[in-house]
mmCIF file of C-alpha atoms and ligand atoms in Angstrom:
data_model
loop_
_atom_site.group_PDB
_atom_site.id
_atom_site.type_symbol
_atom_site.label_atom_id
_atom_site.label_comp_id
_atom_site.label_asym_id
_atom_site.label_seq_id
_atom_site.Cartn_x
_atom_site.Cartn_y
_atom_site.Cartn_z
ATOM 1 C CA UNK A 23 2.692 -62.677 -38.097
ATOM 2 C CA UNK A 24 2.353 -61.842 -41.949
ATOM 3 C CA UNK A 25 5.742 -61.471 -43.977
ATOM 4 C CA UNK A 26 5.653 -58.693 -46.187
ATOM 5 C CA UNK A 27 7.908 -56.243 -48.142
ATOM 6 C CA UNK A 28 7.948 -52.927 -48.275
ATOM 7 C CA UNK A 29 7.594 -51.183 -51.879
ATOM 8 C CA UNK A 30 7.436 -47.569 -51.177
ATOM 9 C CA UNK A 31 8.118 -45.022 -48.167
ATOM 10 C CA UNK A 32 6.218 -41.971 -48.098
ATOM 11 C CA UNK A 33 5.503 -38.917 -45.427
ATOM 12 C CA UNK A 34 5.837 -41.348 -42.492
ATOM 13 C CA UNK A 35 4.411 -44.526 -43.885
ATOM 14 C CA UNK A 36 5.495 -47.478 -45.081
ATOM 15 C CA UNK A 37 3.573 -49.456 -47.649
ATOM 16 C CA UNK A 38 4.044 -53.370 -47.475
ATOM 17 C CA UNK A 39 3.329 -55.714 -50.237
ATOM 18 C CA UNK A 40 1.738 -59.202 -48.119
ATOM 19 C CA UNK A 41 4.464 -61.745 -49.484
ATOM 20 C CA UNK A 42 1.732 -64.769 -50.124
ATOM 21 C CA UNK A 43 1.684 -62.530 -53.188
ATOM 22 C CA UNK A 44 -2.297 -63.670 -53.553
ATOM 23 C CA UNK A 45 -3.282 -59.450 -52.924
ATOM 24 C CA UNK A 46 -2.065 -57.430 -55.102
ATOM 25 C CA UNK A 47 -3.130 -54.404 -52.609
ATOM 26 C CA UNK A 48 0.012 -53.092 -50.450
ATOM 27 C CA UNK A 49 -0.630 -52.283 -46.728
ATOM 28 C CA UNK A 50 -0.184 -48.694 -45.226
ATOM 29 C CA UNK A 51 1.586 -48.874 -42.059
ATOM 30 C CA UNK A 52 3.246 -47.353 -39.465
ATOM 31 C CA UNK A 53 6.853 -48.425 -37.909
ATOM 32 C CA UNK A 54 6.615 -49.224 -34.383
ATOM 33 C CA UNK A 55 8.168 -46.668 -31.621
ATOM 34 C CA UNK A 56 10.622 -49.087 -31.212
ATOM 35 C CA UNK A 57 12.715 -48.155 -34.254
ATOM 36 C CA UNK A 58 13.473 -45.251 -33.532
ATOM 37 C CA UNK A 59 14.542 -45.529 -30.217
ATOM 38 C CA UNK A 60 17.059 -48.011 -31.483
ATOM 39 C CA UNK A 61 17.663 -45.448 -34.329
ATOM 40 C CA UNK A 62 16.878 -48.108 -36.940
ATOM 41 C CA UNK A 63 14.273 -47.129 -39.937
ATOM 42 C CA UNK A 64 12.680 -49.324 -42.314
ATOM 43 C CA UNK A 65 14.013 -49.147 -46.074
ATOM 44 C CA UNK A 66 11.813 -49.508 -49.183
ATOM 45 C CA UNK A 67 13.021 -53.060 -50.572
ATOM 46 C CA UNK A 68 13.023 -54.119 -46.674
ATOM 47 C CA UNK A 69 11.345 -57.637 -46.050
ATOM 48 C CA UNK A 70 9.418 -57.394 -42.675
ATOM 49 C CA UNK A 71 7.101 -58.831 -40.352
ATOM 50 C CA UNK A 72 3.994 -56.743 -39.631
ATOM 51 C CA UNK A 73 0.676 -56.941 -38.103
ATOM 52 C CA UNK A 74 -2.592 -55.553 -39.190
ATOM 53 C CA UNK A 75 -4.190 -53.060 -36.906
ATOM 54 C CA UNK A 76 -8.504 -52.020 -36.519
ATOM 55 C CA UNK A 77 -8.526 -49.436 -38.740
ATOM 56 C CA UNK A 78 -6.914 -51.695 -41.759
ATOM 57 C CA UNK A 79 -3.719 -50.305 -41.661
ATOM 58 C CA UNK A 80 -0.861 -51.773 -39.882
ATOM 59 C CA UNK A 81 2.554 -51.812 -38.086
ATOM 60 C CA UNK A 82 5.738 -52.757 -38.982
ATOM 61 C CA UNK A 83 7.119 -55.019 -36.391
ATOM 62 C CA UNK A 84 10.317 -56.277 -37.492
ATOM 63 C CA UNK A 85 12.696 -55.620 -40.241
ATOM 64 C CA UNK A 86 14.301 -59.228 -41.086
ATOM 65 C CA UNK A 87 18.813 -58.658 -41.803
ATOM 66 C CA UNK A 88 19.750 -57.231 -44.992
ATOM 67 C CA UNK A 89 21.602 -58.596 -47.906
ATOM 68 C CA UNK A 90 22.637 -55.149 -49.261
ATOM 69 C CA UNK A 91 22.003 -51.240 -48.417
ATOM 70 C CA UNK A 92 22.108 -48.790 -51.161
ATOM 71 C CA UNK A 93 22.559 -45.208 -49.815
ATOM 72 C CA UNK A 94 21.100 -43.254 -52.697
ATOM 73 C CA UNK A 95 18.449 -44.195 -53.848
ATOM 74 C CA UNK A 96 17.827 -45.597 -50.475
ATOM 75 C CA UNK A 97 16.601 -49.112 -51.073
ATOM 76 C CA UNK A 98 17.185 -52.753 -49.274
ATOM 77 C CA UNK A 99 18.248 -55.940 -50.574
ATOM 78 C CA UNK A 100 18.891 -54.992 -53.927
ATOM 79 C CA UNK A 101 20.572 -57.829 -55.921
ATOM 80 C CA UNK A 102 20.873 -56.926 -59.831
ATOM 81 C CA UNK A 103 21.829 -53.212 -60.985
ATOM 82 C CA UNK A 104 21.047 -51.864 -64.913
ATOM 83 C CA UNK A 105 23.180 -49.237 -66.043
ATOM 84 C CA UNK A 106 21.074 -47.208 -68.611
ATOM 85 C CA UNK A 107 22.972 -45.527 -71.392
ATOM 86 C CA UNK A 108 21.839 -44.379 -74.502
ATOM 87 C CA UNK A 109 23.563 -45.066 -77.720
ATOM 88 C CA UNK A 110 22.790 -41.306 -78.559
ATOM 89 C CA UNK A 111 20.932 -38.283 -77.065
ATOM 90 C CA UNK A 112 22.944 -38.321 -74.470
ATOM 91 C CA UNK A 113 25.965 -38.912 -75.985
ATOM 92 C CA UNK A 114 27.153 -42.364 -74.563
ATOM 93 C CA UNK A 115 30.340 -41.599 -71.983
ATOM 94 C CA UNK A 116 32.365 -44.744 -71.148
ATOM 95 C CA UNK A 117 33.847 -43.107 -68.471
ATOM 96 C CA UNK A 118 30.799 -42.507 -66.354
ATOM 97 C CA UNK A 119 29.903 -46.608 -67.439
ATOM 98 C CA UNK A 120 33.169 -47.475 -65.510
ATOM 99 C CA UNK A 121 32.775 -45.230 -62.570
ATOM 100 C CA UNK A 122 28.873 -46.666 -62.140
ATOM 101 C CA UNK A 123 30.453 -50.276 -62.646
ATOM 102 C CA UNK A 124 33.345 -49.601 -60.081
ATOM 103 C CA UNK A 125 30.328 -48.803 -58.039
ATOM 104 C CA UNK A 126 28.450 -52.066 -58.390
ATOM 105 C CA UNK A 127 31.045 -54.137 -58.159
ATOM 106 C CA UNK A 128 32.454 -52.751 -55.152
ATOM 107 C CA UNK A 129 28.623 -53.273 -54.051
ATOM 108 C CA UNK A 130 28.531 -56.602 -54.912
ATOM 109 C CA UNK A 131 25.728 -56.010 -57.315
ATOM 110 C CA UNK A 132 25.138 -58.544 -60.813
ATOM 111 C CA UNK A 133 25.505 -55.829 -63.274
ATOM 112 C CA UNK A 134 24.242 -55.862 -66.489
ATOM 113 C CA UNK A 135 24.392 -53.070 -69.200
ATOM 114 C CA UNK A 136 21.399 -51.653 -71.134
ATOM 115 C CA UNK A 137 22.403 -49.706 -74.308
ATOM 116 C CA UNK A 138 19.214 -47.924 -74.975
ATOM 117 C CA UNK A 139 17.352 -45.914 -78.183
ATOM 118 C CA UNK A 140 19.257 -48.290 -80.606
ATOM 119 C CA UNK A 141 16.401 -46.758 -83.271
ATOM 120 C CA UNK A 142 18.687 -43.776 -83.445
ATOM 121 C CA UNK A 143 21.686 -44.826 -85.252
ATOM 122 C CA UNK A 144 21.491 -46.715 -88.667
ATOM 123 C CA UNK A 145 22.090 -49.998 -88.964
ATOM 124 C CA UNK A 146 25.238 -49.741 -90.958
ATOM 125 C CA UNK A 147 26.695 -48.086 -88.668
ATOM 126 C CA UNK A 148 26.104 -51.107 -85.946
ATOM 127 C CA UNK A 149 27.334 -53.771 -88.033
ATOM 128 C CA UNK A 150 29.839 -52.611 -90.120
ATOM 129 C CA UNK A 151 32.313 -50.640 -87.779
ATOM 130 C CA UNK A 152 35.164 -49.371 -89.741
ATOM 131 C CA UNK A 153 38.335 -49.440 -88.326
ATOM 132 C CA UNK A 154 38.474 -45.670 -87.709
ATOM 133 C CA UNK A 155 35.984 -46.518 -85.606
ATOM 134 C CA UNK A 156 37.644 -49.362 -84.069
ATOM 135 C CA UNK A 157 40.927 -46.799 -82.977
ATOM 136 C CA UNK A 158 38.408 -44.635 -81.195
ATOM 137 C CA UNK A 159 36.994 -46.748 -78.802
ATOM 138 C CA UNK A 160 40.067 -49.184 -78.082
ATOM 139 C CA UNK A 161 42.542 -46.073 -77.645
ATOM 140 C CA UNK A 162 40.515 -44.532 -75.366
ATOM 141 C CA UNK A 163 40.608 -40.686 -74.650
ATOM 142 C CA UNK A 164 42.415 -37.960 -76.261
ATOM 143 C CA UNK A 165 40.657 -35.181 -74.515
ATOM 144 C CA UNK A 166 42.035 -33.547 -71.027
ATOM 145 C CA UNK A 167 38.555 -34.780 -68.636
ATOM 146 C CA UNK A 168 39.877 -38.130 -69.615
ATOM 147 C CA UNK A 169 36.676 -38.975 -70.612
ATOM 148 C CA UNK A 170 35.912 -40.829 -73.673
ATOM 149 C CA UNK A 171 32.821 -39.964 -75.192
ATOM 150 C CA UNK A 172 31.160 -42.505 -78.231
ATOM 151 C CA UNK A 173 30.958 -39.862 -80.871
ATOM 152 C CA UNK A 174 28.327 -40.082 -83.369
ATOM 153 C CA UNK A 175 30.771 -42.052 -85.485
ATOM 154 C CA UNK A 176 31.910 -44.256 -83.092
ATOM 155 C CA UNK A 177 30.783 -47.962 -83.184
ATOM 156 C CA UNK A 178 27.973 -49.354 -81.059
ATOM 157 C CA UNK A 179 29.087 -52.826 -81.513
ATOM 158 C CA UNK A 180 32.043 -52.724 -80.427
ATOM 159 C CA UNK A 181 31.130 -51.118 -77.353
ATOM 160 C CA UNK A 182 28.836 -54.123 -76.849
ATOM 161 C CA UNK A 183 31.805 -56.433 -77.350
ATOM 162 C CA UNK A 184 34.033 -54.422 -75.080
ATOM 163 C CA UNK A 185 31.954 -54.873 -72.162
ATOM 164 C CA UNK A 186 31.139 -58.687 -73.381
ATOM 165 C CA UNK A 187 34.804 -59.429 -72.843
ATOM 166 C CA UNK A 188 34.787 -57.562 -69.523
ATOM 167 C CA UNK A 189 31.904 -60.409 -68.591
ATOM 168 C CA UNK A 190 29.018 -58.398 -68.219
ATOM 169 C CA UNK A 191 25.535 -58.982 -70.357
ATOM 170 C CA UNK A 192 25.139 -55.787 -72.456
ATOM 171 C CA UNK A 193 21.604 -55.284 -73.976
ATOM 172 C CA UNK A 194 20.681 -53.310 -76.820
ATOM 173 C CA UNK A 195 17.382 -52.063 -76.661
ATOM 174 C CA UNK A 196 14.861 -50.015 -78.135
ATOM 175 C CA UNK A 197 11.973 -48.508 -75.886
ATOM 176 C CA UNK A 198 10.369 -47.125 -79.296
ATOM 177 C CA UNK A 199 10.555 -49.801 -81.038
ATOM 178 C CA UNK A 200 10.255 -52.556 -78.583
ATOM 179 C CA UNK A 201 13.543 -53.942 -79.152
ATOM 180 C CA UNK A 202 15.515 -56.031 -76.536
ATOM 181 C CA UNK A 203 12.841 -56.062 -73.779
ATOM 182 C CA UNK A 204 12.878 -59.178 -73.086
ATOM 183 C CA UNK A 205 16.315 -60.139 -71.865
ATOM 184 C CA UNK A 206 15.902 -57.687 -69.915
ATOM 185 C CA UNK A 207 12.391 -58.632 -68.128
ATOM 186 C CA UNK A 208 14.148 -62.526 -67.636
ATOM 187 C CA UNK A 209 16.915 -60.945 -65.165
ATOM 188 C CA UNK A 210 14.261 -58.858 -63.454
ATOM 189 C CA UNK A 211 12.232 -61.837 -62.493
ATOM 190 C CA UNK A 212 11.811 -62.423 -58.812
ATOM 191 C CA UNK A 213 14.482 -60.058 -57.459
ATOM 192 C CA UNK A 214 14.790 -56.192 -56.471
ATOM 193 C CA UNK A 215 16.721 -54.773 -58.998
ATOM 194 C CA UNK A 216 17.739 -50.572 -59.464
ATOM 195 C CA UNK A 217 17.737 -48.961 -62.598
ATOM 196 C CA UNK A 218 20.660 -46.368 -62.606
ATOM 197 C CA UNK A 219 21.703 -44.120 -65.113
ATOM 198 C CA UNK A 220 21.314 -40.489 -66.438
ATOM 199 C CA UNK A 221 18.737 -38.528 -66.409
ATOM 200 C CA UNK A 222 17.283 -38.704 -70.254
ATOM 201 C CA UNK A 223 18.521 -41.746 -71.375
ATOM 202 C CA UNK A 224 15.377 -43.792 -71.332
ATOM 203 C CA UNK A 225 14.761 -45.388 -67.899
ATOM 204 C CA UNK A 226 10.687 -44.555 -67.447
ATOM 205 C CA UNK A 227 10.202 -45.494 -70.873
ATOM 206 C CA UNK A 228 11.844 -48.832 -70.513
ATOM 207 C CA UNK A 229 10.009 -49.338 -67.473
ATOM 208 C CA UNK A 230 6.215 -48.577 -69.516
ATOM 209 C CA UNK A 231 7.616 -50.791 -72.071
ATOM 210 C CA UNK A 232 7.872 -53.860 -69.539
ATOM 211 C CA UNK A 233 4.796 -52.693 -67.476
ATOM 212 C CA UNK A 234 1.585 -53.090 -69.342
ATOM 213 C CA UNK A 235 -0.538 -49.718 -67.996
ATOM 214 C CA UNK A 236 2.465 -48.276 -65.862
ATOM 215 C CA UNK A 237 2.956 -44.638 -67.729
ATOM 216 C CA UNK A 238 5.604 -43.309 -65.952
ATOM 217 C CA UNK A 239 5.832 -39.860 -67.317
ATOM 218 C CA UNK A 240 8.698 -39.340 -69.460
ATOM 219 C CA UNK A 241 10.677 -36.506 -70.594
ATOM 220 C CA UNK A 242 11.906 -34.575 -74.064
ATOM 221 C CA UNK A 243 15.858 -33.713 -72.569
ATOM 222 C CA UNK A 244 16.203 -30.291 -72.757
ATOM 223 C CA UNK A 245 18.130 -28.798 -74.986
ATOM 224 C CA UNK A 246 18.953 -25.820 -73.858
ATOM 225 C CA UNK A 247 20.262 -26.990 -71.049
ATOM 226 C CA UNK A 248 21.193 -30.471 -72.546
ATOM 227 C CA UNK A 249 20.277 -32.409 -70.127
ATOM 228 C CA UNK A 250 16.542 -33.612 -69.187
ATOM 229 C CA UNK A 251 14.143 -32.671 -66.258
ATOM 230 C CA UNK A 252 13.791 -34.485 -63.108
ATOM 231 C CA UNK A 253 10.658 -36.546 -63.811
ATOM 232 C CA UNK A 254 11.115 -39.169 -60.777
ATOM 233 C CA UNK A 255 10.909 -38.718 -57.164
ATOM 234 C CA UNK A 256 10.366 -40.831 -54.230
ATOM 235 C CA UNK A 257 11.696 -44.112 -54.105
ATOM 236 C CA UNK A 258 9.183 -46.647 -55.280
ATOM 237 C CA UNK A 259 9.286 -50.540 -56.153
ATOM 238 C CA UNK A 260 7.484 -50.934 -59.607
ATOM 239 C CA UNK A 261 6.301 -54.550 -59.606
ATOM 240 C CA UNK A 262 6.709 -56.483 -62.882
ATOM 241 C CA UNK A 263 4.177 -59.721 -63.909
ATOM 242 C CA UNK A 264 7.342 -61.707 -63.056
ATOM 243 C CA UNK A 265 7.671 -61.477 -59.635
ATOM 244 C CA UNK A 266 10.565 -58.653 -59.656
ATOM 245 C CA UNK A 267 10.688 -55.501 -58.191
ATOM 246 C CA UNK A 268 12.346 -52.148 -59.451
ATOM 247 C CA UNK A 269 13.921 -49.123 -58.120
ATOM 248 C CA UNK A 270 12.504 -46.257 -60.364
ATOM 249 C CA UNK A 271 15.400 -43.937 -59.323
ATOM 250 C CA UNK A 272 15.308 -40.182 -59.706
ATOM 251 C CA UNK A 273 16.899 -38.360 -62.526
ATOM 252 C CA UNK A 274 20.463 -38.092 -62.344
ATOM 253 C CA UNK A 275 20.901 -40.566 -60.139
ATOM 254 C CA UNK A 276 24.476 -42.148 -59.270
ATOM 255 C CA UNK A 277 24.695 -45.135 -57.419
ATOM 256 C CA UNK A 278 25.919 -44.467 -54.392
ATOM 257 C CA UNK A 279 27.795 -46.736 -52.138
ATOM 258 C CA UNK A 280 29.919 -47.363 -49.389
ATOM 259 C CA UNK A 281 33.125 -45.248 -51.436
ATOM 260 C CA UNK A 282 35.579 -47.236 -52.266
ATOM 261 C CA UNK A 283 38.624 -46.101 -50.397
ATOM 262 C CA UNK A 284 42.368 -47.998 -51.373
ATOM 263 C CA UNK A 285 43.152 -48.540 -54.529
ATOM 264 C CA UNK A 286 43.582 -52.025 -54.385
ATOM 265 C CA UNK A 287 39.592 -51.704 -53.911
ATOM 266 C CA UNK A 288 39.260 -50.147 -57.099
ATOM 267 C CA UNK A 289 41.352 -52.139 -58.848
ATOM 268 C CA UNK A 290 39.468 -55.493 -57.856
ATOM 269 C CA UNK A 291 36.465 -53.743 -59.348
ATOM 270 C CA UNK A 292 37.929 -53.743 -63.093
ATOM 271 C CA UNK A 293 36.657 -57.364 -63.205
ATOM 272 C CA UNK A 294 39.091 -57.890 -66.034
ATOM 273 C CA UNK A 295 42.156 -56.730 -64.225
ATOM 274 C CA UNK A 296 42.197 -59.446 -61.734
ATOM 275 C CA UNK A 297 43.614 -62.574 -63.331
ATOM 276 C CA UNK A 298 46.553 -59.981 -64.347
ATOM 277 C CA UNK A 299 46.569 -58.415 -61.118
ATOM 278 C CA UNK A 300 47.030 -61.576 -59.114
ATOM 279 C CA UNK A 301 50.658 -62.015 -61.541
ATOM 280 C CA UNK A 302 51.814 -58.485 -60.916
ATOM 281 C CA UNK A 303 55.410 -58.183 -59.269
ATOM 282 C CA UNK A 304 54.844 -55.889 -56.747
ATOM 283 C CA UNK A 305 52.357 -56.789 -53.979
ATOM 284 C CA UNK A 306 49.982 -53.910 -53.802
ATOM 285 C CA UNK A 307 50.716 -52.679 -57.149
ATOM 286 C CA UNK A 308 49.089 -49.850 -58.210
ATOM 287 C CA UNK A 309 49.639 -50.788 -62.007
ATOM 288 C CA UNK A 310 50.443 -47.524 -62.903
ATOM 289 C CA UNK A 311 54.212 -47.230 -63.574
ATOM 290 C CA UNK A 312 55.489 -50.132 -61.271
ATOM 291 C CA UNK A 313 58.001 -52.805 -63.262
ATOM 292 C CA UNK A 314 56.553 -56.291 -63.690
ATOM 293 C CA UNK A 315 53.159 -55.370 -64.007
ATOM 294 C CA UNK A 316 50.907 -57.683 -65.237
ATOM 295 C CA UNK A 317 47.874 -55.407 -65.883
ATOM 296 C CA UNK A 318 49.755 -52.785 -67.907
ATOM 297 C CA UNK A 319 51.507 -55.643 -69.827
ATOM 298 C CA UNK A 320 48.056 -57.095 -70.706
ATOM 299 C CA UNK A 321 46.909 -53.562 -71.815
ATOM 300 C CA UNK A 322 49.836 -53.276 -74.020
ATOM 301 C CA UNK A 323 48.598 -56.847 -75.768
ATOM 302 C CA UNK A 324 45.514 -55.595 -76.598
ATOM 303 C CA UNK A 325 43.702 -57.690 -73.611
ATOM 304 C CA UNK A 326 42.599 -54.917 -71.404
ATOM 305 C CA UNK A 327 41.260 -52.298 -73.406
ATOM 306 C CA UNK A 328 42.652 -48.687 -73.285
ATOM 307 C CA UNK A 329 39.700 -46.637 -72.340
ATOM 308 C CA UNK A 330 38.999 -48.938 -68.986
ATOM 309 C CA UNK A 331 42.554 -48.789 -68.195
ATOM 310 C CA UNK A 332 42.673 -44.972 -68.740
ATOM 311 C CA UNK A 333 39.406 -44.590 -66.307
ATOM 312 C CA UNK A 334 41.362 -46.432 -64.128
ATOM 313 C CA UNK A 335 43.573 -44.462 -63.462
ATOM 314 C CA UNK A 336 41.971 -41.410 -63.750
ATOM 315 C CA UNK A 337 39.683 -42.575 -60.770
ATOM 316 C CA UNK A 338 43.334 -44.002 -58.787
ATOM 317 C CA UNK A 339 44.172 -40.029 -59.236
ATOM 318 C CA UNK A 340 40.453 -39.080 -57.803
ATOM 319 C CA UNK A 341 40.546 -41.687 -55.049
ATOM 320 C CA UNK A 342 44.325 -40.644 -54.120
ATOM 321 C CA UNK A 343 43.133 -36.899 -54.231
ATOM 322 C CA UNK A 344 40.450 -37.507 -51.416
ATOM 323 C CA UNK A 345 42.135 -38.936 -49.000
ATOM 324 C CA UNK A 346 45.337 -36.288 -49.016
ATOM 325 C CA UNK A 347 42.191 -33.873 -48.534
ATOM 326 C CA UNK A 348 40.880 -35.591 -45.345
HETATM 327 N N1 GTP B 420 14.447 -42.574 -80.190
HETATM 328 C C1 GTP B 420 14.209 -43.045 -78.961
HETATM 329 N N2 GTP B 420 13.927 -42.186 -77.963
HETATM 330 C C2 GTP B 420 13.712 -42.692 -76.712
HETATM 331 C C3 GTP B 420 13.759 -44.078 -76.458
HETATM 332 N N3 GTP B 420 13.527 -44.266 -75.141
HETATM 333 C C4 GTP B 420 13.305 -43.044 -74.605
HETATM 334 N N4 GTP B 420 13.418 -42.080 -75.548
HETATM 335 C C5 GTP B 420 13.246 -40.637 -75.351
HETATM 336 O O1 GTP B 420 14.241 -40.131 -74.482
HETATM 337 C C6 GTP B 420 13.716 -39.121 -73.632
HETATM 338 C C7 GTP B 420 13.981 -39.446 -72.172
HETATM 339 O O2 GTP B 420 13.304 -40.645 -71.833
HETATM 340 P P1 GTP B 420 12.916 -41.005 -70.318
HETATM 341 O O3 GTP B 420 12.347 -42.375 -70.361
HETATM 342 O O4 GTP B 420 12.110 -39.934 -69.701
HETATM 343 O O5 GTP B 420 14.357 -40.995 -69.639
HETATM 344 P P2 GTP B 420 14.719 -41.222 -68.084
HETATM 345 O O6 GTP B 420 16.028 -41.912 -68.082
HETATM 346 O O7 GTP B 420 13.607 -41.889 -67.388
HETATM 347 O O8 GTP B 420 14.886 -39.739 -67.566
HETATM 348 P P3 GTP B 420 14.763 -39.199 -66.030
HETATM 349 O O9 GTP B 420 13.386 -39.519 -65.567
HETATM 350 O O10 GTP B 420 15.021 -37.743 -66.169
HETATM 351 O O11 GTP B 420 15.838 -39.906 -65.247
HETATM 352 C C8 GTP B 420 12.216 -39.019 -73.983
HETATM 353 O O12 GTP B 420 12.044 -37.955 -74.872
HETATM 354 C C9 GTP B 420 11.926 -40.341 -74.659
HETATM 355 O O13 GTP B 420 10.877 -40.244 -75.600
HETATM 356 C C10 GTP B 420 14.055 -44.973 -77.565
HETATM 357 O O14 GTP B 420 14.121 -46.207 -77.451
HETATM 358 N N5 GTP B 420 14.271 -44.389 -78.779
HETATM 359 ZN ZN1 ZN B 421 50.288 -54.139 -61.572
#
């Protein structure tokens, strides 16, 4: 029985991509009764055995196990996540960056970071980050959300090396002017991969870039409303030259996951906080007030920067307040 995988899920069918990979051409089938009765359904990303029937459609006949579920989008196996933000338009908000990479890592997912529409800030302001600059980002929010958002001023770069010392690959790109496409297409290659981020800050048009003849349609954000239209719907794989498969997710779109439910959780998922976290005191430290603590001590040095530990624990306070609520 053929292996195939299934690329996109629409009205009841399920179209499979053969695996020999020699046809292009995905199959339209139908999951068997069977299923349903078991109250299983087949995912988009799902690998699968599946026969070909008269009429040349086919069945599904077997899903084969999972490496990973995504709950929204809705898509199987998934191995690497990009996290789309733009440098500008909209303005870049490091605290919605930490919340999506608390949600990878507590996935499991390789993360890596895509800074996109580099075209729209000058170069000076990239390379030469004055140290004004430098106090913004690395003392984190002033405002009451907690959120810290890049201002205009703020400094790209050292964004870039924030998240470098974190350990995760941050690209800059540029869909308009081609810049940075590359890197990306290399960690594509041969894997499902999602691209998540908000709606507007470039995801179709990095996708055209890397698909010769793909023209996704993509949006002006509207200003009135500053934020752009949903342009994406159904979950669909987009097959690169390389072998890899993307999620084009809908506008919008937050990764969604199993939550992540005790702090200690969410503290395992600020990658940087675990060497420190291992040294703490306290078992079960909280690192938020606690004496001999080993992450705030590194924060005070200048090793953990301000703005991650400040999302921290603004998402400890969110995590605490949902589960007096249940
Ligand atoms: N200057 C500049 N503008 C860009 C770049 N990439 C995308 N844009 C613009 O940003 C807007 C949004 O781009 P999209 O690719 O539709 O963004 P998206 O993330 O797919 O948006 P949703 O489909 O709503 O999730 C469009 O007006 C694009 O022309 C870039 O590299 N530079
Ligand atoms: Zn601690």
């Amino acid at each position: 029985m053929p292996h195939g995988l299934i690329v996109k899920a629409l009205s009841g069918y399920y179209y499979v991509l053969p695996e020999d990979g020699e046809n292009m051409m995905s199959v339209q089938c139908r999951a068997r009764g069977i299923f349903k009765k078991r109250g299983e359904s087949p995912l988009v990303g799902d690998r699968v055995l599946y026969g070909l029937t008269e009429n040349g459609e086919g069945t599904v006949d077997e899903i084969l196990p999972r490496t990973s579920e995504l709950v929204r989008p809705q898509v199987a196996n998934v191995e690497l996540a990009v996290l789309v933000f733009a440098v500008q338009e909209p303005a870049l908000n490091l605290q919605l960056l930490d919340k999506f990479l608390v949600h990878t890592e507590s996935a499991g997912l390789e993360t890596i970071i895509c800074l996109t529409k580099q075209d729209l800030i000058s170069v000076d302001e990239a390379v030469h980050p004055d140290t004004q600059q430098q106090s913004q980002v690395w003392s984190g929010s002033n405002s009451k959300s907690g959120s810290v958002v890049a201002t205009e001023t703020s400094s790209m770069s050292l964004i870039v090396q924030l998240y470098e010392k974190v350990g995760y690959q941050v690209v800059v790109t540029s869909a308009k002017m081609g810049i940075g496409i590359q890197p990306i297409l290399e960690r594509l290659s041969g894997r499902i991969s999602v691209f998540a981020g908000q709606s507007g800050v470039g995801k179709s048009s990095l996708l055209n870039a890397m698909v010769p003849g793909l023209q996704l349609e993509t949006n002006q954000i509207s200003m009135k409303l500053g934020r752009g239209k949903h342009t994406t719907r159904h979950v669909e794989l987009i097959r690169l030259q390389n072998g890899g498969l993307v999620a084009d997710t809908p506008g919008f779109s937050q990764l969604d996951f199993a939550q992540v439910e005790e702090a200690e959780d969410l503290s395992s998922c600020f990658k940087e906080f675990r060497i420190y976290a291992a040294e703490c005191k306290f078992r079960g430290c909280q690192h938020q007030h606690e004496p001999g603590c080993k992450v705030i001590e590194a924060k005070e040095q200048g090793e953990i920067a301000e703005s991650r530990y400040d999302h921290y624990l603004h998402f400890l306070t969110e995590i605490k307040e949902r589960k007096r609520r249940y």
